[in-house]
Coordinates of C-alpha atoms in Angstrom, one line a residue:
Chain A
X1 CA 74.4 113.5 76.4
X2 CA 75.7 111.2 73.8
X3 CA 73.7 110.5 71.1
X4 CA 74.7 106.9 70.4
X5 CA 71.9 104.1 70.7
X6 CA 73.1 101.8 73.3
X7 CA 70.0 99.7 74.6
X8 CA 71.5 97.1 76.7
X9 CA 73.7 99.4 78.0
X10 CA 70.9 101.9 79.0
X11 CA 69.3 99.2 81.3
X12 CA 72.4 100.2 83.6
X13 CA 70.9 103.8 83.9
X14 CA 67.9 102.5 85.7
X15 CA 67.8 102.3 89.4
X16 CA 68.7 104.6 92.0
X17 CA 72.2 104.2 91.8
X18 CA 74.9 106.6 89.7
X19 CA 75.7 104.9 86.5
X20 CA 79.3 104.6 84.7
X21 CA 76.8 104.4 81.4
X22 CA 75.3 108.2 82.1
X23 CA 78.7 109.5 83.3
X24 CA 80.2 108.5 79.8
X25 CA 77.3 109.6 77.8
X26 CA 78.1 113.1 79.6
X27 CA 81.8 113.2 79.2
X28 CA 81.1 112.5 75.2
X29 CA 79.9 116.0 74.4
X30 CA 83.1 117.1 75.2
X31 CA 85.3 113.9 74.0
X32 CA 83.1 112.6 71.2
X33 CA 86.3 110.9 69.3
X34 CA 86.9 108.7 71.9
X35 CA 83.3 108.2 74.0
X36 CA 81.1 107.8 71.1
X37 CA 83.1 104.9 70.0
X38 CA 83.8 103.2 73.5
X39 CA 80.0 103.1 73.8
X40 CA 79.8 101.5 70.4
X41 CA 82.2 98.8 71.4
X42 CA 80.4 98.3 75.2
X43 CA 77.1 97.9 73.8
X44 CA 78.9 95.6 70.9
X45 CA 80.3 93.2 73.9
X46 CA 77.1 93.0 75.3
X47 CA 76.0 91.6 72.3
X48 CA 78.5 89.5 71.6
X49 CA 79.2 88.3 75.3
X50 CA 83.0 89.4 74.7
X51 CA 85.7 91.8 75.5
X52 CA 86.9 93.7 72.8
X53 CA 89.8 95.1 74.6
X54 CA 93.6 94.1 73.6
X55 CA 96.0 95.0 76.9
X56 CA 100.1 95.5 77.0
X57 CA 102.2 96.1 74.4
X58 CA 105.1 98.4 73.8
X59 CA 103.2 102.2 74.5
X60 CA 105.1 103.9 77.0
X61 CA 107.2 107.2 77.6
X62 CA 110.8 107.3 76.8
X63 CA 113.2 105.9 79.3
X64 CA 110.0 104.8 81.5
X65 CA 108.8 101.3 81.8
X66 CA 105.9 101.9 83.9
X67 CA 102.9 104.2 84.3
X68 CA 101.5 103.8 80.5
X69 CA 99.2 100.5 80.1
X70 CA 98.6 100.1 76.6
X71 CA 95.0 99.0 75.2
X72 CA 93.6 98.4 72.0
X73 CA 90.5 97.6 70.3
X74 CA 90.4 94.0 68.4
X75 CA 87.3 95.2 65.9
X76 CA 89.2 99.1 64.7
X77 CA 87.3 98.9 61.9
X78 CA 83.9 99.2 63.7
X79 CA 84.9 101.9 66.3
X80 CA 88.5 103.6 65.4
X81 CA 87.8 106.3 67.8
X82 CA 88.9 103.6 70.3
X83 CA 91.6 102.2 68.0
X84 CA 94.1 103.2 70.9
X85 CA 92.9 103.5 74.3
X86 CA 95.7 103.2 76.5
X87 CA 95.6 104.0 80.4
X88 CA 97.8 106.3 82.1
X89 CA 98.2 106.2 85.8
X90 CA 99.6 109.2 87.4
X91 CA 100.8 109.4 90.8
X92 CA 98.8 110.7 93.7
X93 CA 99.4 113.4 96.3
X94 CA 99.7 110.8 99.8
X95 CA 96.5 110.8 101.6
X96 CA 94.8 111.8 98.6
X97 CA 94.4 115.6 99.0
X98 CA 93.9 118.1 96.3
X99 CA 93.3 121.6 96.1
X100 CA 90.6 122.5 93.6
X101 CA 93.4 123.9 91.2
X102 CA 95.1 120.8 90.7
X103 CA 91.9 118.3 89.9
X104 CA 91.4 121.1 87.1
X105 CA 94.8 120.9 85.9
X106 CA 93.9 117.2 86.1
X107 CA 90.6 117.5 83.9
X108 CA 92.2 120.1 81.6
X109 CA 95.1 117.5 80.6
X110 CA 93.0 114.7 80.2
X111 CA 90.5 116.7 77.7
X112 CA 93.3 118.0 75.7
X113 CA 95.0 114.3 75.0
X114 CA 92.8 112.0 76.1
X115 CA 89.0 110.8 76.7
X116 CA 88.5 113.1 79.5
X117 CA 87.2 109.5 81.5
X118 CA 89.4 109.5 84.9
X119 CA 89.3 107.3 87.8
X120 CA 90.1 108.6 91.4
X121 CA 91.4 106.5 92.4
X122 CA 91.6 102.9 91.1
X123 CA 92.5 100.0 93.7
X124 CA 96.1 101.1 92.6
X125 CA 95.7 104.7 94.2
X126 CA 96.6 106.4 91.4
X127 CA 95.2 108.5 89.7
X128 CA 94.0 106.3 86.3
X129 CA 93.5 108.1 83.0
X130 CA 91.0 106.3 81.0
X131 CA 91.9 106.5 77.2
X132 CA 94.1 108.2 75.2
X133 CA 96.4 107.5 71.8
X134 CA 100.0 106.9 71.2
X135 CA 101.0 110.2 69.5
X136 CA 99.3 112.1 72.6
X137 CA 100.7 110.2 75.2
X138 CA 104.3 112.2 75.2
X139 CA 102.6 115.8 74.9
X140 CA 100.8 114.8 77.7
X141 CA 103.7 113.4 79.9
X142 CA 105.9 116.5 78.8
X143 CA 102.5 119.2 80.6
X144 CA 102.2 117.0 83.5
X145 CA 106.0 116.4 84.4
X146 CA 106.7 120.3 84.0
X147 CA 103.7 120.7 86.7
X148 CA 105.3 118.4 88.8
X149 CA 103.4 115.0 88.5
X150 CA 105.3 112.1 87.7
X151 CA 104.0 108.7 86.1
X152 CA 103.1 106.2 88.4
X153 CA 104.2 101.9 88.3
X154 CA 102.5 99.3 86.3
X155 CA 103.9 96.0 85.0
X156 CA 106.6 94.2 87.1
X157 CA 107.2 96.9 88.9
X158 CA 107.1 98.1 92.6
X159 CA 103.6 100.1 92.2
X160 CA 102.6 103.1 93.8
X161 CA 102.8 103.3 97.3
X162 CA 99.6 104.3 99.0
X163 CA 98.6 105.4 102.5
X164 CA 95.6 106.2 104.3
X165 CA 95.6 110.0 105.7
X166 CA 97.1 108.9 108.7
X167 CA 98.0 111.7 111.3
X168 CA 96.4 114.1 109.3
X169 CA 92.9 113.3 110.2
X170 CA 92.9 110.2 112.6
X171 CA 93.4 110.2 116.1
X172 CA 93.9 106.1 115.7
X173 CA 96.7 106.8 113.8
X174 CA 99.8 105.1 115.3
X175 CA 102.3 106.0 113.1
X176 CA 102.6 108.8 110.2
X177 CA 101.5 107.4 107.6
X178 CA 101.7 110.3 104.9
X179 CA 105.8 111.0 105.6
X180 CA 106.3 108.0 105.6
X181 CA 104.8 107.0 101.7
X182 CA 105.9 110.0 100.5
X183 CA 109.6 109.1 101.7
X184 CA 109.4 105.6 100.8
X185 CA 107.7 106.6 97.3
X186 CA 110.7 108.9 96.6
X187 CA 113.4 106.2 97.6
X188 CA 112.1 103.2 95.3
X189 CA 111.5 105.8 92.4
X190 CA 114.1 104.0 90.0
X191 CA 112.0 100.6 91.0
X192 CA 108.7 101.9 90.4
X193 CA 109.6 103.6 86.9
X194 CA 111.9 100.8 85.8
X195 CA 110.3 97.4 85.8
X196 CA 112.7 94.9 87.2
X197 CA 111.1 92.8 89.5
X198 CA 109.4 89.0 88.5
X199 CA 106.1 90.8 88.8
X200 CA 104.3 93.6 90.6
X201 CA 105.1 94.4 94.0
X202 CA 102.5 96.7 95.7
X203 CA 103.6 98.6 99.2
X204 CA 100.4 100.1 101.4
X205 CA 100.6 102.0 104.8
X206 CA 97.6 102.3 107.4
X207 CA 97.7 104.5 110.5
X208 CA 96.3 101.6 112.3
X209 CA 94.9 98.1 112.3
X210 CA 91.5 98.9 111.3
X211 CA 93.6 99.3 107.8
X212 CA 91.3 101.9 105.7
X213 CA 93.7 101.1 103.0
X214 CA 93.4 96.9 103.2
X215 CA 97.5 96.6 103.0
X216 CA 97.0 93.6 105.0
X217 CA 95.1 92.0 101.9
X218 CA 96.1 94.2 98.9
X219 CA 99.8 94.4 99.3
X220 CA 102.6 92.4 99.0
X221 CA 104.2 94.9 101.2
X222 CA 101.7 95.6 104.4
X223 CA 103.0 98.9 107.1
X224 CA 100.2 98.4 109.6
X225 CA 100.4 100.8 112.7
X226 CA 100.1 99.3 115.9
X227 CA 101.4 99.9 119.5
X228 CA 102.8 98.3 122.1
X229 CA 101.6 99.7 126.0
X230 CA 98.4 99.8 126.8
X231 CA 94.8 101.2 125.7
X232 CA 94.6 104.7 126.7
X233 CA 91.1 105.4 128.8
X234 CA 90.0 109.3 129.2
X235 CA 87.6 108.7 132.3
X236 CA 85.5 111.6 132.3
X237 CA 84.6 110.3 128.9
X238 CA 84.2 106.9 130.0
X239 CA 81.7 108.2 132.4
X240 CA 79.6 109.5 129.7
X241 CA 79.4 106.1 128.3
X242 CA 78.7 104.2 130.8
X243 CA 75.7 107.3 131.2
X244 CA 75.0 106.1 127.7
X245 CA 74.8 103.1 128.6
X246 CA 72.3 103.5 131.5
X247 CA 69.7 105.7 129.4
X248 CA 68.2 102.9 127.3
X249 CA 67.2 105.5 124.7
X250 CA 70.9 105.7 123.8
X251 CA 70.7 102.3 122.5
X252 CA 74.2 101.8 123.7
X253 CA 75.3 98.7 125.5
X254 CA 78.8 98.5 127.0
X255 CA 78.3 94.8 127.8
X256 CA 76.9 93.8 124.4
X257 CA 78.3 96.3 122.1
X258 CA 82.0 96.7 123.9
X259 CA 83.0 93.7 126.1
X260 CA 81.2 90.9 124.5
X261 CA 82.2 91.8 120.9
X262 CA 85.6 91.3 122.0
X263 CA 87.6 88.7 120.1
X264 CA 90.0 87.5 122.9
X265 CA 87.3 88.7 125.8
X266 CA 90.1 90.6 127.4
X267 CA 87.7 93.2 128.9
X268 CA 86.1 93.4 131.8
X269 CA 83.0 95.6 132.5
X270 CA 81.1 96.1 135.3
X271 CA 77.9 98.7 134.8
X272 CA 77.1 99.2 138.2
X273 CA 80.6 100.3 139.5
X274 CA 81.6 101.9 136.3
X275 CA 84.9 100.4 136.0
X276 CA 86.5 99.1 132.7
X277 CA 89.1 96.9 132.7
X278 CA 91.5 96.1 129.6
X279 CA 93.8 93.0 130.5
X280 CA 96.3 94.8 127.4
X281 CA 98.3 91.3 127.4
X282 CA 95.6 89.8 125.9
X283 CA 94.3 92.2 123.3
X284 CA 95.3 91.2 119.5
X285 CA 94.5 95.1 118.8
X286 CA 91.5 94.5 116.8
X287 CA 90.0 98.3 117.2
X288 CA 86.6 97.5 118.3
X289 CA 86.6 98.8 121.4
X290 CA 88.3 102.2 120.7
X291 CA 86.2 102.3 117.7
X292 CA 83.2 102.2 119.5
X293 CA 84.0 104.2 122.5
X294 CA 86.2 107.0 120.3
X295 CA 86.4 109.8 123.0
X296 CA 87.3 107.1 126.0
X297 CA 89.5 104.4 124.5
X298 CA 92.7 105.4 122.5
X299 CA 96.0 104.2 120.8
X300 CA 98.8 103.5 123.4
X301 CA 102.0 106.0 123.3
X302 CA 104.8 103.4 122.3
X303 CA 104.0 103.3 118.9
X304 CA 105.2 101.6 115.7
X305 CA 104.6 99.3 112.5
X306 CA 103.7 95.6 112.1
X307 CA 105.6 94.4 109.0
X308 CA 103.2 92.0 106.8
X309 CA 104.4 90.4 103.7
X310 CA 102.8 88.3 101.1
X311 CA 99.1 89.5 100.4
X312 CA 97.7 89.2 96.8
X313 CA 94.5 88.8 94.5
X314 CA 93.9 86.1 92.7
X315 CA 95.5 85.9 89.2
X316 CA 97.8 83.0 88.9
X317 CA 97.3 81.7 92.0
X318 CA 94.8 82.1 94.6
X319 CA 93.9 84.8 96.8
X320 CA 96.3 85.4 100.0
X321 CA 96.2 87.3 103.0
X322 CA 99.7 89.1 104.6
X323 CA 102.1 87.1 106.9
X324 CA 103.5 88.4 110.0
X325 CA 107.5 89.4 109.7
X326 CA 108.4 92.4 111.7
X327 CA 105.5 91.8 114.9
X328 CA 107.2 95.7 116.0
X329 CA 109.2 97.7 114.0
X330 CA 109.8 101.8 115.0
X331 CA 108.9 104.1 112.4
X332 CA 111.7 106.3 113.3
X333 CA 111.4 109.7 110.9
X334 CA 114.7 111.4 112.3
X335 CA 116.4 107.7 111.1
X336 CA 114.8 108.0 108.3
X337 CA 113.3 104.9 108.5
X338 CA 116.5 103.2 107.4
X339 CA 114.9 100.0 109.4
X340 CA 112.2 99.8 107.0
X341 CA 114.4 100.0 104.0
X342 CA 117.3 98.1 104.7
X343 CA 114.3 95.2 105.0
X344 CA 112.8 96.2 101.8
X345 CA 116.3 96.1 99.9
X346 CA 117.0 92.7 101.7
X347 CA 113.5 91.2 100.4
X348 CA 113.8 92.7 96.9
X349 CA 117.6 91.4 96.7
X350 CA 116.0 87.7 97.4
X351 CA 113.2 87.7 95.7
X352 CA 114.7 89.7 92.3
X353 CA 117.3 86.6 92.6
X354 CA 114.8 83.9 93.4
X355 CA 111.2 84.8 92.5
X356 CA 110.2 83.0 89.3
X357 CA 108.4 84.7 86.2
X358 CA 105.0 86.1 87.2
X359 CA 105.5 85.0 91.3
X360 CA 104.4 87.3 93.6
X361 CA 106.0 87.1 96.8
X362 CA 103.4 85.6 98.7
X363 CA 104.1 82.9 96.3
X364 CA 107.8 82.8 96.9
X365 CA 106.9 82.6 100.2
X366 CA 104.7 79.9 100.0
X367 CA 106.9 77.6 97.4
X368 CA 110.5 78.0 99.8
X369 CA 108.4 78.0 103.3
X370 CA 108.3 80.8 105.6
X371 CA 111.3 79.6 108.0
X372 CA 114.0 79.4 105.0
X373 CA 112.4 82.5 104.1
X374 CA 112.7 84.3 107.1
X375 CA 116.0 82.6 107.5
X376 CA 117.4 84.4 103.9
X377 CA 116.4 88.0 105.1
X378 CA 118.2 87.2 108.7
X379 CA 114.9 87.5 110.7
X380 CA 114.2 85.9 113.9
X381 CA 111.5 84.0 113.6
X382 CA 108.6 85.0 116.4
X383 CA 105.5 83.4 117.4
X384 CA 103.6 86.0 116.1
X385 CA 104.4 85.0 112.6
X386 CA 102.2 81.7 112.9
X387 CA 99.2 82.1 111.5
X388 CA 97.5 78.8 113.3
X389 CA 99.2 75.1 115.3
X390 CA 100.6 73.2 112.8
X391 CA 97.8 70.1 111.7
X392 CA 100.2 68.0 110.5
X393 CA 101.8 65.5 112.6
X394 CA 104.4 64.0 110.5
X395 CA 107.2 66.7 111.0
X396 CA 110.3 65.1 112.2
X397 CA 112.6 67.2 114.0
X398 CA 115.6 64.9 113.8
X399 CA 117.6 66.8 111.1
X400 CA 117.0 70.5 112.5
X401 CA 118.5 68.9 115.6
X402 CA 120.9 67.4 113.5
X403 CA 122.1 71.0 111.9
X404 CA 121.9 72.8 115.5
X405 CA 124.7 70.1 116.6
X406 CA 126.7 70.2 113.4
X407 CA 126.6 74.2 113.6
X408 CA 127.5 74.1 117.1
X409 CA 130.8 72.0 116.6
Chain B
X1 CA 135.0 96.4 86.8
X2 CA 133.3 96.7 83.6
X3 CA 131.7 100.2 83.2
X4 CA 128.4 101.3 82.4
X5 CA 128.6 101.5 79.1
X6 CA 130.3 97.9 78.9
X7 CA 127.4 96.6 81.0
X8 CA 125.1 98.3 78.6
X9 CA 126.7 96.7 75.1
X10 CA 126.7 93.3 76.8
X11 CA 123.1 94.0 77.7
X12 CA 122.3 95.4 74.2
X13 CA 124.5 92.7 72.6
X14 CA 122.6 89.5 74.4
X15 CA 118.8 91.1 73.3
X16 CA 120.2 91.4 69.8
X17 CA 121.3 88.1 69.6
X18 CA 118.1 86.5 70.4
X19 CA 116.0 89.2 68.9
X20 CA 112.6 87.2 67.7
X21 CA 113.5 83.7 69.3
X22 CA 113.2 85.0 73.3
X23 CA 112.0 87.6 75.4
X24 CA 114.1 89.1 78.1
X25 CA 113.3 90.2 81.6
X26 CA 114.9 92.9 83.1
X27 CA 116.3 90.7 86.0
X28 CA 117.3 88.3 83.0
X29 CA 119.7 90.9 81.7
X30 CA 121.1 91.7 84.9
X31 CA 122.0 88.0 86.1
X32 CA 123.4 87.8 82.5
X33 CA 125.6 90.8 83.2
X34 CA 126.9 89.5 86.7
X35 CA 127.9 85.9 85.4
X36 CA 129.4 87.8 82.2
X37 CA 131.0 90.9 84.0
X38 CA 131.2 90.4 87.1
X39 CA 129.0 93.5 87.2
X40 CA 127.0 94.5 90.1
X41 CA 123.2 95.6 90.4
X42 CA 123.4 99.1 90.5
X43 CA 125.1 98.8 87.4
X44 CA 123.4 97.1 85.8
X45 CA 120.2 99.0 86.5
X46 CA 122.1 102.3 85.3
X47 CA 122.8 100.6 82.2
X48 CA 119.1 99.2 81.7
X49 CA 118.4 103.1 82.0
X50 CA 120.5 104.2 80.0
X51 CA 119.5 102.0 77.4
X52 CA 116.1 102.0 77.5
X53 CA 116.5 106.4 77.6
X54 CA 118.9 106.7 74.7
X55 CA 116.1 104.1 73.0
X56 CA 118.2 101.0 71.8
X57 CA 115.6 98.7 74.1
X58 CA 112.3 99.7 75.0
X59 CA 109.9 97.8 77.7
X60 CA 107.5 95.9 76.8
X61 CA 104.7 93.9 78.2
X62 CA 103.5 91.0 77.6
X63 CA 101.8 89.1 81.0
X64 CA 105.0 90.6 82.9
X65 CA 107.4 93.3 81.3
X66 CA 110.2 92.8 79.1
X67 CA 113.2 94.6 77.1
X68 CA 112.9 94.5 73.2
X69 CA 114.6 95.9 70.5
X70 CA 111.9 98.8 69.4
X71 CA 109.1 98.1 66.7
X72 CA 106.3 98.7 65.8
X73 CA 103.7 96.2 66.9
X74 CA 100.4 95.1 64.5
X75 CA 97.9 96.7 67.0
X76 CA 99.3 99.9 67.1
X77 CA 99.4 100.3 62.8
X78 CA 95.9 99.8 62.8

């Protein structure tokens, strides 16, 4: 352990829980340049009630844009260890698997050039290495490209795509999650290591719609898997539900727990005949129901995508949640899901054209309205895409009229 | 139809001009190229590569990323 005084910081230790304050005092016996120094500068800010930290610059590798965040202390006189402590985010195998050898090529690059202080993974998904200086950082990029990593995005870029594990390891699953990031990753490499967007543009993919990856809320690009028949029901293993059910030491309630919790009450139960009835019509494919009842209840065959766009965190303006687009799109593999891309080129060409400085898209969105938008990427506009009834009763509908009549001759 | 390397000078050329009075966006560069050249977006993006690998213009970023004639910036001498 480090053997830097750091009261304040040691309160952190306490408690039950791990703390990032012990993990760095460990990683300083081996990296004493850089943690000695960063624990100097933490327990400064606590002090002073400020950040020391300095972010952007120029730091990169040559010919990239992306994938190097440069950071600086603002007192180098006090802790020069930390002087330079710029972030390097690498990308990610999808789904996030590793084999044992390639976390310790991992480690062994990051205690040779930098702090040895990782993050797996940041909300990014990549893999974030926490602290390293400018005269390491192409050393370090020459190792990890000859092992076949590559950097990942940063700035006004298009980010690293990320995906939950999909097929893999989910029976929910409803479309392949992992081909597909790993396709789309390679085909917007240029955009992701060439910043040319008006700011970051993130692209997530979940399996289904309980969305282990939030890409409904954390991307401006969401892939949500969804289908379009009906609930699948195994009846032998509904039976053993319902049996379940009727032993109260289960604790499990089909009316309370399944039926009842249903957001557009589209099931119908009945205990004493042991029937289950899904009006599919009606369900808005929330996944309680199949989460609940995993071994009876099941994705539907005709599988695809919901296409969300728009979803953000708050940094210039507030927070926003994903708007419909595509209600269904097929995630065809053998097509290579050309469908998917020629949308993504058609969104980029509008908003690299339109977007102004520091706009996400959401906020493009927002600022032209959703029908023009829709209108500029040649969508149909659907019902699904409306998030609620209009509440405002001073629309007039005499111009739209107006331009059908005009357009029609 | 300019070629790369035209694209590229006009890019270079425009950055140069303005070098300490304005920033430049990538997408800045490349509506400048169109209206100036008539050039078109993949081009453009070749050149920005090109540029930015043979090191004439290096990213930056400042609250969004930008292309700058290289330097060294104050943090980085300390």
């Amino acid at each position: 352990m480090s053997d830097v005084k750091t009261p304040m910081l040691d309160e952190l230790s306490g408690g039950q829980w791990p703390s990032f304050v012990d993990q760095i005092k460990q990683e300083a016996v081996h990296t004493p340049r850089y943690n000695n120094d960063m624990l100097k500068q933490l327990e400064i800010s606590y002090s002073d009630n400020r950040g020391h930290w300095k972010h952007g610059g120029l730091v990169g590798v040559t010919g990239y844009g992306a994938g190097i965040i440069g950071r600086y202390t603002d007192i180098p006189n006090e802790v020069p260890g930390v002087a330079q402590f710029h972030t390097v985010r690498v990308i990610p195998p999808t789904g996030l698997y590793y084999t044992t050898e390639a976390l310790r090529f991992l480690m062994g690059i990051w205690n040779k050039y930098g702090s040895g202080l990782m993050n797996l993974h940041g909300t990014t998904g990549d893999i974030i290495f926490l602290g390293t200086r400018t005269n390491h950082l192409e050393l370090m990029w020459d190792e990890l490209a000859a092992a076949g990593w590559d950097l990942g995005g940063s700035g006004s870029s298009n980010r690293t795509p990320s995906a939950c594990l999909g097929k893999s390891r989910c029976d929910a699953a409803c479309i392949d999650t992992m081909d597909l990031i790993h396709n789309i990753t390679n085909h917007v490499m240029d955009e992701l290591h060439r910043p040319a967007f008006p700011y970051k543009f993130k692209i997530k993919a979940s399996g289904c719609p309980n969305d282990c990856v939030a890409a409904n809320a954390r991307s401006d690009l969401a892939i949500i898997g969804i289908w379009k028949d009906d609930i699948r029901i195994n009846a032998a293993e509904l039976k053993n539900y319902f049996a379940k059910h009727k032993d109260p030491k289960q604790g499990f309630d089909m009316v309370n727990h399944v039926a009842l919790m249903c957001p557009s009450r589209c099931i119908e139960v009945d205990v004493n005949a042991e029937t289950l009835n899904i009006r599919n019509g009606e369900c808005v494919k929330c996944m309680h129901c199949i989460n609940v009842m995993p071994k009876a209840l099941h994705v539907g065959e005709d599988t695809g995508a919901v296409i969300l766009m728009g979803a953000k965190a708050p940094i210039v303006e507030g927070a926003l949640m994903g708007t419909v687009l595509v209600p269904f799109m097929k995630m065809d593999k053998d097509d290579d899901y050309q469908d998917f891309k020629d949308l993504l080129e058609k969104t980029w060409d509008y908003w690299e054209e339109n977007g102004q400085n520091r706009e996400r898209i959401g906020e493009t969105i927002q600022r032209v309205g959703l029908a023009y938008f829709l209108q500029q990427l040649e969508l149909e506009p659907n019902p699904n895409q409306i998030n609620a009834p209009r509440d405002n009763p001073y629309i007039f509908y005499d111009e739209f009229f107006d331009e059908e009549e005009e357009a029609a001759g | 139809m300019a070629t790369v390397e035209e694209v590229a000078e006009c890019m270079f050329k425009e950055v140069e001009q303005f070098s300490g009075k304005k920033r430049f966006k990538p997408g800045d560069l490349i509506k400048h190229v169109q209206k100036e050249l008539g050039a078109d977006k993949d081009q453009a993006k070749l050149a920005i590569r090109a540029l930015t690998e043979d090191g004439r213009l290096v990213y930056s970023y400042f609250g969004g990323t930008w292309l700058e004639l290289p330097y060294q910036e104050g943090a980085a001498k300390g």
